[in-house]
Amino acid sequence: MGSEALRITPLPQKALSTIQRPKLAIRIRSRVDLQIQERTVPPPPNSGDRPRGGSRTAGRKRAGGASGSSGGTLEVHLDSWLREFGPRGSEQLQAGSVAELLDALEGKYPRLRFKIRDETGSLRRYVRIFVDGEDVSATTGVATPLEGAHSIDILHSIAGG
Amino acid sequence: MKRDNKVRVLVGTRKGAYVVEGTAQRRKWTVGPVAHEGNEVYHVVADPRHPGDLYAAVNSGFWGPMVYRSRNFGKKWEEIPAPLMATSKSRTPAFDEQGNQNDVKRPIANIWHIEPGLASEPDVLYLGADPHLIFRSSDLGSSWEPIDAINNHPDRKNWGPGAGGACLHTILIDPRNAERLYIGMSAVGTFRTEDGGGHWAPKNKGVETPFLPEKFPETGQCVHHVAADSADPDTFYRQDHGGMYVSHNRMDSWTRIGKPLGDDFGFCVASPTSSPGRAYFVRLHGQARTTGEGHFQVYEWNDQRRAWRKLLSPKAFPGDYGVHREGIATDTLDPAGIYVGTTTGQLFVSPDAGKSWQLIPYGFPGIHSVSIANPAAT
């Protein structure tokens, strides 16, 4: 955060011509861009059977329910904006559901608390969670079971102006 | 951090926070540092008890509301806890288990205002948020306690939001008595407590509600902002949806003063330390929500003479400008500096109580708030 100072003379026209604007680090990148640029591990073996990006209405049906760890290790990727509050790279965690995964992540990185979920436990409006490439944000959400899953992407959605 | 003689204008915008530094003459200005880029910053405020300390209410569209603190006038910022963080794994909000009250089950939407306590309480902060919430910190923001008498007020079911949300945007502390607080809430009105927040009484007598069937209800007024008079802590100036008002009795009653202006709508008001009995308003067209006269204008209310005065020539700054509720501020110098930020990113400055004006030659994002980190007392 922060940028270099800018000296302004009291004469507007002259000052405007000599202005050196501070750097504004506002970056708006599409969800697709982020997936391509930030994925650091190969996609899971079955990812070729399902389109990347998933369907927001598809939901996710897995055996095992929302409780209990699958025992497998999940590769968790956060987008660059979230890295201000959490891990700078990918993270390997075990969890039986998205909620458990977020609990584990927030336990390890306390500044992530209430960034992905609000204080009622709901996903924030412009957060998208992909399980093996399938967007579960608007379907099974935090209750999504993770048995058999390999990869989790936590991204911000396209919004703003 | 050591005090210095700089005047710093703290600007909260739609896309970040700016610190604009000037000398005591207030003729030359330096823009920067900039922080929280891309985030809505509803309020930035200096803590005069701890020189160098700034607090920012940062409301991210993606990650929710956050509070940041700087210890060096904005060069570096650190995130500190925001209120309403759950302490239990169940993530139950820290208040309102009754489930039958208005919209308190939803998460905190935005943080609107941060108010440092009096010098006699050097670690106290207050914070106002949407939906109609107030919190108190006794450890400079490391933790926050909800003020339940407002946050669980039995009338909440009747409190609705204004167009900007259910904002608790004004918090004023009586400089003689830290237990006496005043708050302003959109579409609810002003309240006063005499016991540090344990009990609150609505204080809207005389304030008209042109948007309700009842002309003078006890609550429901959409107060936009209130400023206290620097010399008389019992006197307040109020910009309400229903006009401009003054109270001389700790808000027990209000008198409308804006009618001579015709349309006395607006959002902001400020009263300077060096000119007791004066208040500055930016009158807006009630529907357009801009200055509406084809130029920028600030109106000065002289409470002794009970008279209005325009501070700018119509030729000075042509255009139609909007100003938000925290968009005007005054400093503690004599003559007073007046600072106005607009919704289209202009920052106007008068270093001499309105006699002359300059436009800071920098295009800010739309400005939500302007406040001042004053220089050392002279």
GROMACS .gro file of C-alpha atoms in nm, chain A residues 1-13 15-16 19-26 79 81-82 84-85 102-103 106 111 113-121 124-127 155-161, chain B residues 14-15 18 21 27-39 61-66 68 74-75 77-79 83-93 105-109 358-363 365:
model
  104
    1MET     CA    1   0.000   0.000   0.000
    2GLY     CA    2   0.101   0.358  -0.035
    3SER     CA    3   0.259   0.545  -0.317
    4GLU     CA    4   0.503   0.822  -0.366
    5ALA     CA    5   0.403   1.172  -0.272
    6LEU     CA    6   0.299   1.425  -0.524
    7ARG     CA    7   0.393   1.793  -0.500
    8ILE     CA    8   0.142   2.035  -0.637
    9THR     CA    9   0.196   2.402  -0.705
   10PRO     CA   10  -0.087   2.645  -0.633
   11LEU     CA   11  -0.139   2.719  -1.003
   12PRO     CA   12  -0.378   2.455  -1.132
   13GLN     CA   13  -0.288   2.462  -1.501
   15ALA     CA   14   0.048   2.187  -1.176
   16LEU     CA   15  -0.162   1.967  -1.392
   19ILE     CA   16   0.181   1.620  -1.230
   20GLN     CA   17   0.330   1.285  -1.156
   21ARG     CA   18   0.042   1.073  -1.056
   22PRO     CA   19   0.070   0.822  -0.776
   23LYS     CA   20   0.058   0.461  -0.877
   24LEU     CA   21  -0.285   0.315  -0.825
   25ALA     CA   22  -0.261  -0.059  -0.794
   26ILE     CA   23  -0.617  -0.132  -0.897
   79ASP     CA   24  -0.644  -1.537  -0.582
   81TRP     CA   25  -0.619  -1.018  -0.385
   82LEU     CA   26  -0.685  -1.262  -0.103
   84GLU     CA   27  -0.297  -0.994   0.125
   85PHE     CA   28  -0.474  -1.174   0.408
  102LEU     CA   29  -1.234  -2.249   0.546
  103ASP     CA   30  -1.218  -2.311   0.921
  106GLU     CA   31  -0.881  -1.915   0.878
  111ARG     CA   32  -0.680  -1.226   0.871
  113ARG     CA   33  -1.167  -1.452   0.892
  114PHE     CA   34  -1.475  -1.272   0.767
  115LYS     CA   35  -1.318  -1.200   0.429
  116ILE     CA   36  -1.446  -1.512   0.251
  117ARG     CA   37  -1.742  -1.565   0.482
  118ASP     CA   38  -1.924  -1.297   0.675
  119GLU     CA   39  -1.984  -1.329   1.047
  120THR     CA   40  -2.301  -1.532   0.992
  121GLY     CA   41  -2.099  -1.797   0.809
  124ARG     CA   42  -1.962  -1.315   0.075
  125ARG     CA   43  -2.148  -1.204  -0.232
  126TYR     CA   44  -1.853  -1.167  -0.463
  127VAL     CA   45  -1.656  -1.473  -0.359
  155LEU     CA   46  -1.153  -1.636  -0.621
  156HIS     CA   47  -1.331  -1.305  -0.638
  157SER     CA   48  -1.600  -1.274  -0.898
  158ILE     CA   49  -1.618  -1.022  -1.178
  159ALA     CA   50  -1.768  -0.712  -1.022
  160GLY     CA   51  -1.705  -0.349  -0.956
  161GLY     CA   52  -1.671  -0.032  -1.148
  175ARG     CA   53  -1.468   0.537  -0.357
  176LYS     CA   54  -1.128   0.397  -0.448
  179TYR     CA   55  -0.557   0.995   0.046
  182GLU     CA   56  -0.043   1.752   0.336
  188ARG     CA   57  -0.160   2.743   0.024
  189LYS     CA   58   0.057   2.455  -0.098
  190TRP     CA   59  -0.046   2.096  -0.085
  191THR     CA   60   0.109   1.757  -0.142
  192VAL     CA   61  -0.111   1.465  -0.238
  193GLY     CA   62  -0.003   1.133  -0.093
  194PRO     CA   63   0.038   0.882   0.048
  195VAL     CA   64  -0.247   0.682  -0.099
  196ALA     CA   65  -0.378   0.363   0.057
  197HIS     CA   66  -0.653   0.101   0.033
  198GLU     CA   67  -0.663   0.141  -0.344
  199GLY     CA   68  -0.977   0.009  -0.503
  200ASN     CA   69  -1.175  -0.005  -0.179
  222GLY     CA   70  -1.699  -0.486  -0.207
  223PHE     CA   71  -1.536  -0.826  -0.205
  224TRP     CA   72  -1.410  -0.889   0.148
  225GLY     CA   73  -1.646  -0.683   0.359
  226PRO     CA   74  -1.586  -0.405   0.610
  227MET     CA   75  -1.244  -0.358   0.767
  229TYR     CA   76  -0.718  -0.002   0.940
  235GLY     CA   77  -0.082   0.722   0.652
  236LYS     CA   78   0.259   0.607   0.534
  238TRP     CA   79  -0.139   0.092   0.754
  239GLU     CA   80  -0.223  -0.220   0.952
  240GLU     CA   81  -0.555  -0.395   0.969
  244PRO     CA   82  -1.646  -0.523   1.522
  245LEU     CA   83  -1.893  -0.810   1.511
  246MET     CA   84  -1.622  -1.070   1.482
  247ALA     CA   85  -1.749  -1.385   1.642
  248THR     CA   86  -1.543  -1.537   1.917
  249SER     CA   87  -1.703  -1.878   1.912
  250LYS     CA   88  -1.664  -2.143   1.647
  251SER     CA   89  -2.037  -2.131   1.585
  252ARG     CA   90  -1.980  -1.789   1.428
  253THR     CA   91  -2.282  -1.654   1.602
  254PRO     CA   92  -2.290  -1.278   1.593
  266LYS     CA   93  -2.917  -1.108   1.186
  267ARG     CA   94  -2.749  -0.995   0.872
  268PRO     CA   95  -2.380  -0.923   0.881
  269ILE     CA   96  -2.238  -0.579   0.925
  270ALA     CA   97  -2.268  -0.411   0.588
  519GLN     CA   98  -0.877   2.704  -0.422
  520LEU     CA   99  -0.939   2.376  -0.597
  521ILE     CA  100  -0.668   2.122  -0.523
  522PRO     CA  101  -0.547   2.038  -0.874
  523TYR     CA  102  -0.585   1.667  -0.843
  524GLY     CA  103  -0.875   1.452  -0.958
  526PRO     CA  104  -1.213   0.938  -0.704
   0.00000   0.00000   0.00000
